[in-house]
XYZ file of C-alpha atoms in Angstrom:
611
model
C 10.900 -9.985 -57.785
C 7.952 -12.188 -56.784
C 9.659 -12.903 -53.445
C 10.101 -9.177 -52.771
C 6.434 -8.450 -53.585
C 5.310 -11.323 -51.372
C 7.488 -9.996 -48.495
C 5.986 -6.513 -48.891
C 2.445 -7.907 -48.882
C 3.113 -9.941 -45.736
C 4.784 -6.962 -44.037
C 1.927 -4.621 -44.915
C -0.587 -7.213 -43.693
C 1.291 -7.569 -40.413
C 1.408 -3.803 -39.844
C -2.243 -3.540 -40.839
C -3.282 -6.182 -38.306
C -1.466 -4.402 -35.519
C -2.836 -1.046 -36.589
C -6.536 -1.930 -36.578
C -8.550 0.378 -34.368
C -10.682 -1.047 -31.574
C -12.019 -0.137 -28.146
C -12.472 -2.060 -24.927
C -13.770 -1.423 -21.397
C -11.337 -1.363 -18.471
C -13.099 -1.963 -15.121
C -11.453 -2.401 -11.725
C -12.056 -2.767 -8.001
C -15.769 -3.529 -8.026
C -15.707 -4.776 -4.390
C -18.992 -6.678 -4.468
C -20.101 -7.044 -0.851
C -19.404 -3.433 0.055
C -22.052 -0.714 0.133
C -23.737 0.000 -3.245
C -21.161 -2.136 -5.097
C -23.674 -4.425 -6.791
C -25.761 -1.475 -7.985
C -22.644 0.288 -9.302
C -21.553 -2.811 -11.220
C -25.020 -3.444 -12.692
C -25.036 0.126 -14.010
C -21.597 -0.359 -15.545
C -22.600 -3.636 -17.203
C -25.667 -1.966 -18.718
C -23.579 0.984 -19.859
C -20.994 -1.244 -21.555
C -23.781 -3.164 -23.300
C -25.102 0.141 -24.685
C -21.787 0.759 -26.458
C -21.541 -1.802 -29.280
C -18.137 -0.451 -30.282
C -16.596 -1.903 -27.078
C -15.229 -5.292 -28.154
C -14.581 -6.802 -24.718
C -14.054 -5.935 -21.046
C -11.003 -6.468 -18.807
C -11.600 -6.410 -15.040
C -8.422 -5.970 -12.994
C -9.168 -7.480 -9.617
C -10.748 -6.841 -6.232
C -13.974 -8.155 -7.651
C -15.291 -8.693 -4.110
C -14.800 -7.188 -0.679
C -13.901 -10.339 1.287
C -13.650 -13.106 -1.311
C -16.606 -15.011 0.128
C -18.381 -17.622 -1.942
C -21.592 -15.594 -1.776
C -19.876 -12.404 -3.000
C -18.193 -14.254 -5.861
C -21.469 -15.846 -6.961
C -23.164 -12.433 -7.005
C -20.279 -10.908 -8.987
C -20.495 -13.722 -11.535
C -24.269 -13.282 -11.844
C -23.894 -9.550 -12.544
C -20.974 -9.910 -14.966
C -22.796 -12.653 -16.847
C -25.043 -9.854 -18.079
C -22.267 -8.558 -20.340
C -23.169 -9.232 -23.984
C -19.557 -9.420 -25.141
C -16.586 -11.336 -23.689
C -14.947 -10.295 -20.454
C -11.618 -11.290 -18.921
C -11.120 -11.198 -15.177
C -8.514 -11.745 -12.489
C -8.577 -11.762 -8.673
C -7.145 -9.015 -6.487
C -5.939 -9.067 -2.893
C -9.489 -8.714 -1.512
C -10.520 -11.816 -3.452
C -7.595 -13.897 -2.188
C -6.308 -12.434 1.083
C -9.531 -13.066 3.009
C -10.823 -15.837 0.762
C -12.752 -18.567 2.569
C -11.740 -20.976 -0.209
C -8.122 -19.987 -0.742
C -8.993 -18.791 -4.248
C -10.690 -22.055 -5.212
C -14.167 -20.532 -5.568
C -12.894 -17.725 -7.811
C -11.601 -20.332 -10.246
C -14.816 -22.367 -9.959
C -16.967 -19.336 -10.722
C -14.925 -17.769 -13.516
C -12.998 -20.792 -14.809
C -9.500 -19.357 -14.340
C -7.428 -16.853 -12.356
C -5.123 -15.832 -15.226
C -5.756 -15.435 -18.936
C -4.307 -14.766 -22.350
C -6.046 -13.996 -25.617
C -5.152 -12.437 -28.962
C -7.126 -9.634 -30.532
C -6.347 -7.858 -33.821
C -2.645 -8.607 -33.602
C -2.205 -7.867 -29.889
C -1.615 -10.450 -27.185
C -3.335 -9.676 -23.894
C -1.976 -11.391 -20.769
C -3.487 -11.154 -17.288
C -2.050 -12.609 -14.063
C -3.415 -13.160 -10.591
C -1.692 -11.508 -7.661
C -2.057 -12.277 -3.990
C -1.434 -12.311 -1.149
C -3.355 -15.490 -0.478
C -5.015 -16.158 2.926
C -2.183 -14.391 4.811
C -1.357 -10.693 5.071
C 1.752 -9.816 3.064
C 2.879 -7.694 0.150
C 1.289 -8.383 -3.202
C 2.784 -11.391 -4.967
C 2.471 -12.818 -8.471
C 1.906 -16.492 -7.635
C 4.689 -18.916 -8.425
C 2.396 -20.980 -10.672
C 1.545 -17.776 -12.575
C 5.207 -16.959 -13.290
C 5.744 -20.536 -14.491
C 2.675 -20.090 -16.723
C 3.875 -16.662 -17.898
C 7.212 -18.138 -18.942
C 5.370 -20.643 -21.100
C 3.137 -17.981 -22.669
C 6.042 -15.648 -23.449
C 8.102 -18.489 -24.867
C 5.357 -19.021 -27.448
C 4.975 -15.286 -28.188
C 6.841 -13.948 -31.251
C 9.393 -11.335 -30.279
C 7.728 -8.590 -32.339
C 4.154 -9.372 -31.275
C 2.786 -6.420 -29.241
C 1.754 -7.363 -25.678
C -0.620 -5.705 -23.238
C -0.263 -6.946 -19.652
C -2.936 -6.698 -16.955
C -2.590 -7.190 -13.208
C -4.380 -6.061 -10.074
C -1.338 -4.487 -8.422
C 0.933 -1.910 -10.039
C 4.083 -3.665 -11.257
C 6.311 -2.002 -8.675
C 7.528 -2.823 -5.170
C 3.975 -3.101 -3.863
C 4.521 -6.586 -5.331
C 7.424 -8.369 -3.652
C 8.343 -10.027 -6.982
C 7.550 -7.185 -9.398
C 10.888 -7.726 -11.152
C 9.873 -11.239 -12.188
C 7.246 -9.599 -14.396
C 9.153 -6.570 -15.685
C 12.299 -8.547 -16.489
C 10.243 -11.008 -18.527
C 8.063 -8.476 -20.322
C 11.006 -6.281 -21.329
C 12.399 -9.141 -23.415
C 9.277 -8.872 -25.587
C 7.348 -6.140 -27.407
C 5.444 -4.898 -24.367
C 3.232 -1.893 -25.154
C 1.721 -1.010 -21.797
C 0.430 -2.399 -18.496
C -2.962 -1.801 -16.903
C -3.739 -2.331 -13.212
C -6.126 -1.480 -10.412
C -5.713 -1.530 -6.621
C -5.307 2.216 -6.036
C -8.950 3.163 -6.813
C -7.988 6.168 -8.948
C -6.866 6.912 -12.481
C -3.111 7.259 -12.399
C -0.198 7.340 -14.844
C 2.801 5.066 -14.256
C 6.134 4.199 -15.782
C 7.306 0.730 -14.710
C 11.042 0.681 -15.450
C 10.502 2.064 -18.941
C 7.155 0.335 -19.524
C 4.128 2.631 -19.616
C 1.466 1.777 -17.046
C -2.066 2.932 -16.309
C -4.025 2.421 -13.104
C -7.790 2.465 -13.518
C -10.243 3.942 -11.047
C -12.502 1.829 -8.861
C -15.964 1.141 -10.225
C -17.362 2.165 -6.817
C -19.110 5.516 -6.544
C -17.225 6.367 -3.306
C -18.320 9.924 -2.428
C -19.867 10.467 -5.860
C -23.425 9.567 -6.840
C -22.345 7.108 -9.497
C -19.411 4.817 -10.225
C -17.256 4.639 -13.327
C -14.648 2.896 -15.452
C -12.346 3.540 -18.410
C -12.838 3.178 -22.138
C -9.591 2.274 -23.888
C -9.277 3.367 -27.527
C -6.564 1.568 -29.509
C -5.617 3.445 -32.672
C -2.868 2.955 -35.235
C -0.125 4.551 -33.160
C -1.651 5.636 -29.819
C -3.833 4.241 -27.046
C -6.197 6.626 -25.243
C -7.816 6.185 -21.816
C -11.061 8.036 -21.114
C -13.279 8.102 -18.025
C -16.820 6.832 -18.534
C -19.632 7.089 -16.005
C -22.817 5.104 -16.684
C -25.437 7.036 -18.667
C -23.066 10.000 -19.085
C -20.967 11.188 -21.998
C -17.477 9.795 -22.466
C -14.958 12.338 -21.180
C -11.918 13.517 -23.108
C -8.855 11.253 -22.812
C -6.916 11.749 -19.580
C -4.048 9.463 -20.636
C -2.414 8.558 -23.941
C 0.470 6.197 -24.685
C 2.345 5.800 -27.979
C 2.155 2.356 -29.563
C 5.508 1.415 -31.035
C 8.123 -1.309 -30.924
C 9.443 -1.604 -27.376
C 13.158 -0.957 -26.915
C 14.686 -2.413 -23.778
C 16.822 0.261 -22.113
C 19.793 -1.524 -20.525
C 21.836 1.493 -19.419
C 19.815 2.302 -16.318
C 20.122 -0.008 -13.309
C 16.865 -0.710 -11.441
C 16.460 -1.811 -7.848
C 16.522 -5.537 -7.217
C 16.514 -7.573 -3.974
C 19.866 -7.487 -2.198
C 21.361 -10.704 -0.788
C 24.484 -9.155 0.775
C 23.274 -10.139 4.241
C 24.130 -13.746 3.363
C 27.761 -12.727 2.885
C 27.816 -11.125 6.308
C 26.540 -14.321 7.936
C 28.395 -16.731 5.683
C 28.405 -19.459 8.365
C 24.685 -19.974 7.717
C 24.137 -22.410 4.865
C 21.179 -23.731 2.922
C 21.646 -27.503 3.170
C 19.319 -27.803 0.179
C 16.604 -25.700 -1.436
C 13.629 -26.998 -3.379
C 11.471 -24.676 -5.512
C 7.884 -25.862 -5.863
C 5.919 -24.893 -8.978
C 3.317 -23.059 -6.893
C 3.138 -20.950 -3.741
C 3.764 -22.576 -0.374
C 1.782 -20.723 2.298
C 2.072 -23.107 5.223
C 4.680 -24.547 7.574
C 6.210 -27.837 6.362
C 6.266 -30.834 8.686
C 9.191 -33.232 9.013
C 9.877 -36.773 10.147
C 13.178 -38.593 10.491
C 13.457 -38.943 6.726
C 10.947 -36.596 5.031
C 9.862 -32.962 4.715
C 6.176 -32.615 3.724
C 4.054 -29.626 2.660
C 1.242 -28.628 0.290
C 1.177 -25.922 -2.381
C -1.399 -23.538 -3.836
C -2.361 -25.767 -6.758
C -3.278 -28.578 -4.355
C -0.163 -30.726 -4.574
C 1.245 -32.383 -1.440
C 4.993 -32.903 -1.853
C 7.326 -35.076 0.210
C 11.066 -34.436 -0.006
C 14.024 -36.395 1.270
C 15.051 -34.592 4.459
C 18.760 -35.040 3.733
C 18.875 -34.177 0.033
C 15.692 -32.200 -0.725
C 14.878 -34.607 -3.580
C 11.228 -35.381 -4.278
C 10.074 -38.753 -2.870
C 6.328 -38.718 -3.538
C 3.415 -36.424 -4.353
C -0.335 -36.496 -3.793
C -2.878 -34.395 -5.681
C -5.829 -32.721 -4.025
C -8.251 -30.598 -6.021
C -7.836 -27.307 -4.196
C -5.197 -24.941 -2.877
C -3.482 -26.013 0.350
C -2.913 -23.464 3.129
C -3.118 -26.019 5.933
C 0.157 -26.836 7.697
C 0.407 -30.634 7.880
C 1.000 -32.647 11.044
C 2.566 -36.104 11.328
C 1.657 -38.883 13.743
C 1.328 -42.690 13.661
C 2.905 -42.773 10.174
C 0.146 -40.477 8.910
C 0.326 -37.012 7.366
C -2.848 -35.005 8.062
C -3.885 -31.716 6.428
C -6.825 -29.864 4.905
C -7.378 -28.737 1.319
C -9.297 -26.046 -0.503
C -11.209 -28.866 -2.191
C -13.171 -29.305 1.061
C -11.494 -32.478 2.291
C -9.358 -33.379 5.290
C -6.762 -35.944 4.241
C -4.715 -38.584 6.039
C -1.872 -39.903 3.874
C 0.565 -42.753 4.428
C 3.859 -41.065 5.190
C 5.874 -43.768 3.409
C 4.259 -43.481 -0.014
C 1.674 -40.681 0.019
C -1.261 -43.006 -0.504
C -4.595 -41.867 0.903
C -5.558 -43.694 4.102
C -8.782 -41.785 4.703
C -10.443 -38.476 3.951
C -13.304 -36.537 5.487
C -15.442 -34.497 3.114
C -16.823 -31.131 4.261
C -19.148 -28.660 2.497
C -16.486 -25.964 2.033
C -12.716 -25.480 1.861
C -10.498 -26.533 4.759
C -7.758 -23.908 5.102
C -7.120 -24.288 8.846
C -4.178 -26.249 10.215
C -4.690 -29.355 12.365
C -3.365 -30.046 15.870
C -3.277 -33.431 17.592
C -4.006 -34.398 21.188
C -3.572 -38.107 21.858
C -5.417 -39.901 19.079
C -7.699 -37.001 18.178
C -7.206 -34.417 15.426
C -8.675 -30.937 15.811
C -9.192 -28.814 12.696
C -11.416 -25.958 11.509
C -12.891 -25.295 8.074
C -14.730 -22.679 6.054
C -18.126 -24.307 6.584
C -18.583 -22.533 9.941
C -17.511 -25.739 11.692
C -14.703 -27.053 13.862
C -14.169 -30.821 14.097
C -12.540 -33.434 16.278
C -11.580 -36.564 14.295
C -10.298 -39.996 15.232
C -6.756 -40.193 13.889
C -7.027 -43.837 12.808
C -10.270 -43.660 10.854
C -11.180 -39.996 10.363
C -14.453 -40.585 12.183
C -15.975 -37.332 13.430
C -15.906 -37.430 17.241
C -17.725 -34.129 17.532
C -18.471 -31.052 15.437
C -19.076 -27.479 16.560
C -20.992 -25.623 13.849
C -21.406 -22.209 15.436
C -18.353 -20.500 13.911
C -18.791 -17.142 12.218
C -16.464 -16.790 9.199
C -13.678 -18.999 7.865
C -10.986 -20.630 10.004
C -7.484 -20.268 8.551
C -5.140 -20.538 11.543
C -3.692 -23.131 13.908
C -5.581 -23.948 17.132
C -4.132 -24.069 20.647
C -4.880 -26.899 23.074
C -4.769 -25.624 26.641
C -6.366 -26.605 29.951
C -8.954 -28.941 28.457
C -9.940 -26.527 25.694
C -9.162 -26.043 22.012
C -8.830 -22.341 21.197
C -8.900 -20.792 17.699
C -9.922 -17.679 15.790
C -11.800 -17.011 12.549
C -12.546 -14.278 10.016
C -15.841 -13.790 11.825
C -14.464 -11.450 14.554
C -14.306 -14.046 17.334
C -11.812 -16.182 19.210
C -13.457 -19.445 20.333
C -12.744 -21.850 23.185
C -14.381 -25.292 22.955
C -14.392 -28.138 25.440
C -11.767 -30.613 24.221
C -13.902 -33.700 24.945
C -17.366 -32.570 23.866
C -16.915 -29.609 21.526
C -19.318 -27.456 23.509
C -18.638 -23.729 23.584
C -16.797 -22.638 26.741
C -16.531 -18.995 25.679
C -15.968 -16.718 22.726
C -14.183 -13.373 22.658
C -13.965 -10.420 20.318
C -12.238 -7.065 20.361
C -15.464 -5.069 20.107
C -14.772 -4.007 16.522
C -17.380 -4.887 13.904
C -14.848 -4.845 11.066
C -14.110 -8.435 9.999
C -10.652 -7.425 8.781
C -9.584 -7.006 12.414
C -10.667 -10.555 13.279
C -8.314 -12.840 15.261
C -8.156 -15.241 12.304
C -4.498 -15.570 11.399
C -3.411 -15.636 15.048
C -1.637 -18.528 16.732
C -2.668 -18.267 20.390
C -0.125 -19.032 23.120
C -0.946 -19.600 26.780
C 0.613 -19.951 30.213
C -0.448 -19.480 33.837
C -4.123 -19.468 32.918
C -3.798 -16.690 30.332
C -4.214 -16.846 26.529
C -2.289 -14.281 24.470
C -3.077 -13.203 20.897
C -2.061 -10.442 18.480
C -4.754 -9.756 15.840
C -4.690 -7.370 12.839
C -6.018 -4.620 15.127
C -2.370 -4.332 16.320
C -3.180 -4.991 19.964
C -1.476 -7.588 22.118
C -4.269 -9.055 24.227
C -4.304 -11.192 27.391
C -7.471 -13.275 27.942
C -8.539 -15.367 30.933
C -8.309 -18.966 29.657
C -11.157 -20.131 31.893
C -13.741 -17.408 31.285
C -12.729 -15.578 28.088
C -12.580 -12.298 30.017
C -10.196 -9.631 28.704
C -7.408 -9.111 31.246
C -5.487 -6.440 29.402
C -4.808 -5.038 25.937
C -1.954 -2.878 24.667
C -1.230 -1.176 21.359
C 2.000 0.315 22.661
C 4.268 -1.811 20.456
C 2.023 -2.314 17.361
C 2.376 -6.105 17.347
C 0.475 -7.697 14.457
C -0.318 -11.440 14.166
C 3.211 -12.594 15.160
C 3.971 -13.645 18.720
C 5.650 -16.482 20.605
C 6.133 -17.841 24.102
C 9.575 -18.141 25.679
C 10.789 -21.607 26.676
C 10.521 -20.730 30.364
C 7.010 -19.257 29.889
C 7.975 -15.932 31.482
C 7.865 -13.851 28.299
C 5.606 -13.183 25.327
C 7.647 -12.293 22.249
C 6.075 -9.948 19.704
C 7.189 -8.804 16.254
C 6.279 -5.146 15.760
C 5.434 -3.403 12.503
C 8.641 -1.375 12.506
C 12.080 -2.850 13.248
C 11.583 -4.075 16.812
C 11.062 -7.299 18.706
C 9.356 -6.695 22.049
C 8.970 -8.892 25.107
C 6.124 -8.619 27.610
C 6.060 -10.331 30.976
C 3.421 -13.028 31.341
C 1.004 -11.747 33.968
C -2.705 -11.300 34.557
C -2.943 -7.696 35.638
C -1.329 -5.109 33.355
C 0.875 -5.177 30.234
C 4.490 -4.907 31.346
C 7.192 -4.414 28.720
C 10.313 -6.363 29.760
C 12.683 -5.398 26.940
C 12.874 -4.598 23.243
C 15.367 -5.322 20.497
C 15.968 -3.207 17.404
C 16.254 -6.011 14.850
C 16.362 -3.711 11.823
C 13.868 -5.508 9.581
C 11.975 -2.327 8.608
C 8.239 -2.151 7.979
C 6.719 -5.560 8.743
C 3.200 -6.983 8.704
C 3.210 -10.702 7.906
C 2.140 -13.498 10.279
C 5.352 -15.391 11.052
C 5.507 -16.422 14.703
C 8.575 -16.386 16.941
C 9.802 -19.849 17.915
C 12.399 -20.520 20.644
C 14.591 -23.645 20.673
C 17.854 -24.329 22.496
C 18.244 -20.694 23.517
C 17.705 -19.278 20.009
C 14.559 -17.491 18.798
C 13.690 -17.794 15.081
C 11.195 -15.803 12.992
C 10.595 -14.690 9.410
C 9.821 -11.439 7.619
C 7.950 -10.287 4.527
C 11.005 -10.041 2.266
C 12.326 -13.562 2.609
C 14.715 -13.137 5.541
C 14.974 -15.465 8.542
C 16.078 -13.613 11.700
C 17.382 -15.011 14.985
C 18.275 -13.635 18.398
C 19.669 -14.969 21.651
C 16.888 -15.678 24.152
C 19.095 -14.719 27.138
C 21.066 -11.719 25.888
C 18.303 -10.410 23.574
C 20.866 -9.698 20.862
C 20.645 -10.442 17.152
C 22.494 -13.612 16.128
C 22.230 -14.179 12.378
C 20.068 -13.499 9.340
C 19.647 -15.272 6.026
C 17.711 -14.193 2.929
C 16.080 -16.989 0.900
C 14.046 -14.987 -1.620
C 11.967 -11.806 -1.589
C 8.596 -13.189 -0.443
C 6.946 -13.938 2.894
C 8.590 -16.408 5.275
C 5.938 -18.656 6.806
C 6.190 -19.545 10.497
C 9.335 -21.661 10.657
C 9.654 -25.228 11.927
C 12.689 -25.283 14.198
C 14.523 -28.601 14.303
C 17.073 -27.493 16.915
C 19.088 -24.408 17.811
C 21.208 -24.728 14.660
C 18.788 -26.187 12.104
C 15.500 -24.739 10.923
C 13.047 -25.827 8.216
C 11.760 -22.822 6.255
C 9.216 -22.235 3.495
C 8.466 -19.046 1.550
C 5.327 -17.883 -0.194
C 7.083 -18.146 -3.559
C 7.383 -21.903 -3.053
C 10.931 -22.311 -1.768
C 11.520 -24.908 0.933
C 14.921 -25.169 2.566
C 16.785 -26.282 5.663
C 19.131 -23.652 7.100
C 22.057 -24.641 9.285
C 24.201 -22.323 11.385
C 27.533 -23.147 13.032
């Protein structure tokens, strides 16, 4: 009898804990750095402080407009005015254009994902990219590894509330990695931002709620949501600073989640690999964090960095780990190898040279900000740009700075081109720069005439031939520029090419990947854009920067949903495709016409071989 009474007491206590009423503030998309955003957020902070019944605040991403260090510091200063705890995560604006690769967000707020328990509920919040490159939203690989660990420690009946910037649908390329995990637990509902309006969702049987942006937009004042948790229902109500709380616009029942297994939901399809069964993955390695760069290779090793700052070296034949080296910031810099050295930049602000045999540091150069740009080598000199408004030339043996150009507007995140005695690169400050290779003096700088930084030629990889530099920026123009003067020769938006181009082996053709199904080829000339041919490749809507690389008569490129495509350079016909996962394929490193080294944003690195 005593055992039965004790069981009833424990059960009633458990139900009572879960049933306690409480309220919290749900704020999203503050976009500090945009017009009136700081004023709107200060008003919201003051308004939340005037409501003592609000126990805490959750802020679901896009804290800033461009993810700059200055914007993040201002956001932190404003949010520090909250009298009660707040929990925050980055959104795509905080990471996609971030001058630090997300490092400064973590420095300012202490984390980019969180979990806490409150009155019997477990709250879990994840970051979501993309990071530094344009792509679909993506829950970072390190976050899914972390989420697995959190859920493993969560009792099966413990109610969970999940928060993310993106809706948990196919606006994230790996949405299913979240829903499949949460549906094994007692998930109650999901909250998100991104869409700037209050909206009701159902994510594969899980209730979801999108919160409005805190920005005033066309109104005179901004706003947020107050979330009221009661015994059996959660209510969402719009609150504008200094105004009365409106009636609930959304309510969700709180009850034990039942996983519905009868309905089949869409998942990535890998049938294309059956069609091209002659293409094999020689090995595949899955890093524990995102890989958003192109791996380098030597005779025996494959080397790359990941988004938690780890440099990894794998055996080129087996894919087994050989050595690692830890930096203190995310790595988006594609390494280069020369003289038994591996050289790359890190979000921790350093440029590293590592011994290729064992990963030991040979030298490093410290800079005042993150180094997200990729290096190139000419002779014994390394050329690399950073986020400190500077571009450097370094001696490969010692790291000594040969020269530094400090007139760059915005962060440098791409790979430079060396051409006709110049080093040419873009930045998130609207300009393409050409510097003298020997002295670092400015030869010319170019921009597209648009003041919007989001159209900057930052994630472009310039190509050049016959005295002409070609780029494709986010403004969707293919542009030809005089390599000597920086004068615009021609621009075309006919094909909607975005950030992904390549030069044919014979230098007669510029390849471009369009935003809808097609590969186009333009003749290399100085007068007018002349379309030579186009190929319907069938990849659908496409917007990621993954350049086209020709080798031994085959052209290779990647797409946003994890597929490597190829076509014949002479016949302009598709050859084969292979799907690795469902995230962005970085620009590939082609070994020869049958072997290609590939990395994906989700951290997979593989060598593909075709017959």
